mmCIF file of C-alpha atoms in Angstrom:
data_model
loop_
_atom_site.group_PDB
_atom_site.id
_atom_site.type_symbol
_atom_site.label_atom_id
_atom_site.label_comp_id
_atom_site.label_asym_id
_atom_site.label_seq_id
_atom_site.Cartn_x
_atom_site.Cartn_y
_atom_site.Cartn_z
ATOM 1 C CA UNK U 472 41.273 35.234 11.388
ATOM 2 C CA UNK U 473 41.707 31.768 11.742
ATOM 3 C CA UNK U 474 38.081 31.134 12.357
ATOM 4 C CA UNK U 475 37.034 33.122 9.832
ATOM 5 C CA UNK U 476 38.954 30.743 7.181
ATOM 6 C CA UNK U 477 37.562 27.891 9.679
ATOM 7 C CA UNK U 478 33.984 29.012 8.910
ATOM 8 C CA UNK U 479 34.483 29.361 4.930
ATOM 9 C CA UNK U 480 36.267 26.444 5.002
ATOM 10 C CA UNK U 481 34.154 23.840 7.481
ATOM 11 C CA UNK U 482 31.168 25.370 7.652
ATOM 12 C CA UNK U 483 29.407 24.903 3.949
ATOM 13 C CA UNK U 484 30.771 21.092 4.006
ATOM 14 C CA UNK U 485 29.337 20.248 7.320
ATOM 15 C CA UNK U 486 26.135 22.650 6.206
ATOM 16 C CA UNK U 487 25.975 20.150 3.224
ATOM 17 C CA UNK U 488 26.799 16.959 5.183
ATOM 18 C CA UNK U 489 23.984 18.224 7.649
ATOM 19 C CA UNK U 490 21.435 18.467 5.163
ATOM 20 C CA UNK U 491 21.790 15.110 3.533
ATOM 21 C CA UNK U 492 21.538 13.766 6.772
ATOM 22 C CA UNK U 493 18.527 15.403 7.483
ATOM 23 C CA UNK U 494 16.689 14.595 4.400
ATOM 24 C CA UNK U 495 17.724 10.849 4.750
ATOM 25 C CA UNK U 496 16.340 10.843 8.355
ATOM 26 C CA UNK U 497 12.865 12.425 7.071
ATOM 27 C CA UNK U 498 12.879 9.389 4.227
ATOM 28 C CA UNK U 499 13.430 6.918 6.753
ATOM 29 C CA UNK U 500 11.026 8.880 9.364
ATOM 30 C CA UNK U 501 8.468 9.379 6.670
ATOM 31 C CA UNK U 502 8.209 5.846 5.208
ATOM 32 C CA UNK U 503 7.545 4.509 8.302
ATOM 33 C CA UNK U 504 10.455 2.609 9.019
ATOM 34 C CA UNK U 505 13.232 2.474 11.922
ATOM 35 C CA UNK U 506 16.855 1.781 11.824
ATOM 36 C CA UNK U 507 17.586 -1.488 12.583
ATOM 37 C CA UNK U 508 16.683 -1.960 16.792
ATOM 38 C CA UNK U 509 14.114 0.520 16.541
ATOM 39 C CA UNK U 510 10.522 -0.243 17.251
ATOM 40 C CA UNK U 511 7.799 0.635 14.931
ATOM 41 C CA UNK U 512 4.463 2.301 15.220
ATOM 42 C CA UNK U 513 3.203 1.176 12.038
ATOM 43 C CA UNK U 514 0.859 -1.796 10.600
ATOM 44 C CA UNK U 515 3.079 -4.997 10.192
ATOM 45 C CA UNK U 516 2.653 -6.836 7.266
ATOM 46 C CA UNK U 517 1.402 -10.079 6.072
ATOM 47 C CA UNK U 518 3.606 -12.633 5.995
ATOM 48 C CA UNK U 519 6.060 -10.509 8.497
ATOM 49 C CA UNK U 520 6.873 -12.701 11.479
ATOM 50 C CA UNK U 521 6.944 -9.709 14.174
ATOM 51 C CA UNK U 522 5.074 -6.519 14.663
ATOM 52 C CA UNK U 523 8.354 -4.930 14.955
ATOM 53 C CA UNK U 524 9.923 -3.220 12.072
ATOM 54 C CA UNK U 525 13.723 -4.058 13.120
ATOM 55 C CA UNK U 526 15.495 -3.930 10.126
ATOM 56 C CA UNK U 527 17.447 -1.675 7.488
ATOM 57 C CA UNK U 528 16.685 -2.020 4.395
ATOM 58 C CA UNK U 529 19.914 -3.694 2.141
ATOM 59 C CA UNK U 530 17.219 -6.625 0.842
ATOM 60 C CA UNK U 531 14.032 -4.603 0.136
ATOM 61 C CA UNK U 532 12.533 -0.716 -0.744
ATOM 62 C CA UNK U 533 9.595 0.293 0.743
ATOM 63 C CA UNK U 534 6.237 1.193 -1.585
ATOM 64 C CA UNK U 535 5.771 -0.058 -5.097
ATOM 65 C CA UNK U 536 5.913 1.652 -8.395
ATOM 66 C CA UNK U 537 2.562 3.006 -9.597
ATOM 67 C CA UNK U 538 1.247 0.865 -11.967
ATOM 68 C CA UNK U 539 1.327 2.033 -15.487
ATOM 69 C CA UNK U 540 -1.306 -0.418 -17.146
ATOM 70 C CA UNK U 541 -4.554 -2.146 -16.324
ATOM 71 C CA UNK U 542 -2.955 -5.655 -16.111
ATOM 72 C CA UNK U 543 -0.198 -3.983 -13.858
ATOM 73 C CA UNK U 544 -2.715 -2.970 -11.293
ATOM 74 C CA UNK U 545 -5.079 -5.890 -11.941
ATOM 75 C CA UNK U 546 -1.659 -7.600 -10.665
ATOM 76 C CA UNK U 547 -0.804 -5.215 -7.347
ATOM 77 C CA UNK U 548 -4.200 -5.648 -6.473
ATOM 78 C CA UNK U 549 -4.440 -9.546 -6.811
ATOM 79 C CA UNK U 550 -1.648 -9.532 -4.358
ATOM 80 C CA UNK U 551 -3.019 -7.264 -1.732
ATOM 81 C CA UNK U 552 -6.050 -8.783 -1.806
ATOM 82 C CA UNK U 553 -4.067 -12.152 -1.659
ATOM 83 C CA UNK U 554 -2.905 -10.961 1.729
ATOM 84 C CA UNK U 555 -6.469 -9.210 2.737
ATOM 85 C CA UNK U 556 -7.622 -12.894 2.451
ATOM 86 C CA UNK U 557 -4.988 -14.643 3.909
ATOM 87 C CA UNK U 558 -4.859 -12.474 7.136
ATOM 88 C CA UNK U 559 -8.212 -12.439 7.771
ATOM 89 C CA UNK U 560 -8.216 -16.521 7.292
ATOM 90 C CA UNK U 561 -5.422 -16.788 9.541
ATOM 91 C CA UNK U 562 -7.255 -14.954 12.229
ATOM 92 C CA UNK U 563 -4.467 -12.319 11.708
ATOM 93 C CA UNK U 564 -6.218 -9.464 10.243
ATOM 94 C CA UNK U 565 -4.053 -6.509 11.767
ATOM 95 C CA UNK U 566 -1.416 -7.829 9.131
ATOM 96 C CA UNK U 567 -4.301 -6.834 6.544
ATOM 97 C CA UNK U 568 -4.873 -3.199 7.655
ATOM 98 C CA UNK U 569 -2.295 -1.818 5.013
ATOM 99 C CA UNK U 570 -3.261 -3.684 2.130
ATOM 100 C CA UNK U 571 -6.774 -2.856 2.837
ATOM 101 C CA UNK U 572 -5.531 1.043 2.655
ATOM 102 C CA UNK U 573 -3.693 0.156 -0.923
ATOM 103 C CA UNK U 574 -6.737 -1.971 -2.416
ATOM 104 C CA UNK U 575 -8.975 1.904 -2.611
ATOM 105 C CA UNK U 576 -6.402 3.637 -4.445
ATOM 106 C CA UNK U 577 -5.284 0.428 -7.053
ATOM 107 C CA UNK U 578 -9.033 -0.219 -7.785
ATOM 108 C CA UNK U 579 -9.393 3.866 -8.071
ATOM 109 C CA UNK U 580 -6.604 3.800 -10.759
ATOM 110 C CA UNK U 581 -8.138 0.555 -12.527
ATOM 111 C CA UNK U 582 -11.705 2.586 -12.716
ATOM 112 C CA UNK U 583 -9.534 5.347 -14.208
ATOM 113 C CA UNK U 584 -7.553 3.560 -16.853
ATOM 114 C CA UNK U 585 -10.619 1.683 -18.010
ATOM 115 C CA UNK U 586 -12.438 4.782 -18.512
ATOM 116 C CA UNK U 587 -10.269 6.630 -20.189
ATOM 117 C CA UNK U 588 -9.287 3.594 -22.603
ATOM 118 C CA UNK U 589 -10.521 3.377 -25.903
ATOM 119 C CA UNK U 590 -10.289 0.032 -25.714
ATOM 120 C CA UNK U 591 -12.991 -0.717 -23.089
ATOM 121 C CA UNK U 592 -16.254 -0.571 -24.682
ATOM 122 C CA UNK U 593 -18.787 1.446 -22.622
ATOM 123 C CA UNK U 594 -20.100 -1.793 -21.706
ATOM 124 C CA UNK U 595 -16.882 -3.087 -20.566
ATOM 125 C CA UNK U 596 -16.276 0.389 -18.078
ATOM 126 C CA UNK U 597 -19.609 0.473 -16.725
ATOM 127 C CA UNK U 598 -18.876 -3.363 -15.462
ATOM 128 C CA UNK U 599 -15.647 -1.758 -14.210
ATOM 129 C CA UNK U 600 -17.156 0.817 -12.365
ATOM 130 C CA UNK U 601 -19.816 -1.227 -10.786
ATOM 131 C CA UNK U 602 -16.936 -3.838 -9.873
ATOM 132 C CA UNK U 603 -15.503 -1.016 -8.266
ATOM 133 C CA UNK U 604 -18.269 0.265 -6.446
ATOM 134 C CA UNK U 605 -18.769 -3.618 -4.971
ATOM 135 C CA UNK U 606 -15.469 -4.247 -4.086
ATOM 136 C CA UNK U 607 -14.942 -0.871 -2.560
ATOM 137 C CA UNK U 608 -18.102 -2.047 0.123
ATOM 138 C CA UNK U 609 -16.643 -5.355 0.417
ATOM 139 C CA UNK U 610 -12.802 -4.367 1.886
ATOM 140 C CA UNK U 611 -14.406 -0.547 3.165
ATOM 141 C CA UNK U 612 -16.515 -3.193 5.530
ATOM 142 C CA UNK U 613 -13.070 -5.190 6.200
ATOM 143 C CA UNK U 614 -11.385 -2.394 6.850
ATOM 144 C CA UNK U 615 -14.285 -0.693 9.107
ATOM 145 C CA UNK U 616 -13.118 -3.163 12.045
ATOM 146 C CA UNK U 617 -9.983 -1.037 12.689
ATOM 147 C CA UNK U 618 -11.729 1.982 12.736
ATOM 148 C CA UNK U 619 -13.843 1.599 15.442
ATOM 149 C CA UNK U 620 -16.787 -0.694 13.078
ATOM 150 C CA UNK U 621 -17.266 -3.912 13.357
ATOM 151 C CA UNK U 622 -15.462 -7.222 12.885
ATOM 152 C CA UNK U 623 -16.468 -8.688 9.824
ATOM 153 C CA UNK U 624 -14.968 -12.170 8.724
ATOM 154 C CA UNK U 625 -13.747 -12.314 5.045
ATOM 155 C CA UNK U 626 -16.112 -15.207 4.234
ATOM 156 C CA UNK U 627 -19.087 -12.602 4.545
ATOM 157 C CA UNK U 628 -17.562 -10.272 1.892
ATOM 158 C CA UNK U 629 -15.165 -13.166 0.510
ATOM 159 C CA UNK U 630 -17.816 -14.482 -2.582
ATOM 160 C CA UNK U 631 -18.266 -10.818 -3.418
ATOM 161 C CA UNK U 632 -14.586 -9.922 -3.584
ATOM 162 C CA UNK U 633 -13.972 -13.235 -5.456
ATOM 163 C CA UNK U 634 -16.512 -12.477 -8.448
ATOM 164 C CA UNK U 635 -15.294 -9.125 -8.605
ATOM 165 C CA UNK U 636 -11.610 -10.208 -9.071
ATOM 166 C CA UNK U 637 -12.813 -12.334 -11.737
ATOM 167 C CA UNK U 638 -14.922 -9.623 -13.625
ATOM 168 C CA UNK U 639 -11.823 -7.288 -13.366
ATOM 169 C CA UNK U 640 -9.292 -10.113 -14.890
ATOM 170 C CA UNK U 641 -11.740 -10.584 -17.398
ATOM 171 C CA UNK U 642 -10.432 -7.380 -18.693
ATOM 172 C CA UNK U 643 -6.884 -7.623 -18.341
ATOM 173 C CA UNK U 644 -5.217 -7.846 -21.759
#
């Protein structure tokens, strides 16, 4: 008897209890951080001073908001590539391997919002998508060097990436 009441009593709290711990393990698991002390597998990033990713995270949340607008991800991707550049320059590039990953999908989303903007003449999205098209070669061929391709320095894709940054601005509003 006195389990029985135990089991109605305990049992759905620590049920509960269990469950949110769980699913706050598989966000930490998941976004590819460690508690604080742990070691971690993943990319570090630029401007990180270890390889280690030893911390919680009180100061900081992992991933950033998909942009909503074209200036928004003109903006996200001025950064990553701000970090693509200095890594490689730095003769750092490992600390480049993530934002190489983010710079597909942002310039993927710009290509998107231009075409599907009234706004944009079709002038203005074919320049887009050829923009996109160059600068996807350029950091695919920056990128290539951790996957088994070779190294290639940012100064050979640098000019190309630089004028299509430019182009791209040229449309934020």
């Amino acid at each position: 008897m006195l389990f029985g009441i135990f089991s109605q009593l305990v049992a759905p709290r620590f049920a509960v209890s269990s469950a949110l711990m769980l699913g706050g393990y598989l966000v930490v698991v998941s976004s590819g951080c460690k508690p604080a002390g742990e070691a971690s597998t993943s990319t570090p990033s630029a401007g990180s001073t270890t390889s280690e990713h030893d911390h919680d995270h009180a100061d900081h949340a992992h991933g950033d908001a998909a942009p909503t607008t074209y200036a928004e991800a003109y903006e996200a991707l001025a950064k990553q590539q701000a970090l693509i550049k200095e890594a490689f320059e730095s003769d750092s590039p490992d600390y480049a391997h993530d934002p190489l990953h983010k710079v597909g999908g942002l310039l993927k989303t710009m290509k998107d919002m231009a075409a599907s903007d009234t706004a944009f003449s079709e002038e203005n999205k074919a320049a887009v998508e050829t923009t996109y098209d160059d600068l996807m070669a350029a950091f695919t061929a920056l990128d290539d060097f951790f996957h088994d391709g070779e190294k290639v320095e940012y100064s050979e894709v640098g000019e190309k990436i630089e004028a299509g940054m430019i182009t791209l601005k040229g449309f934020v509003k």
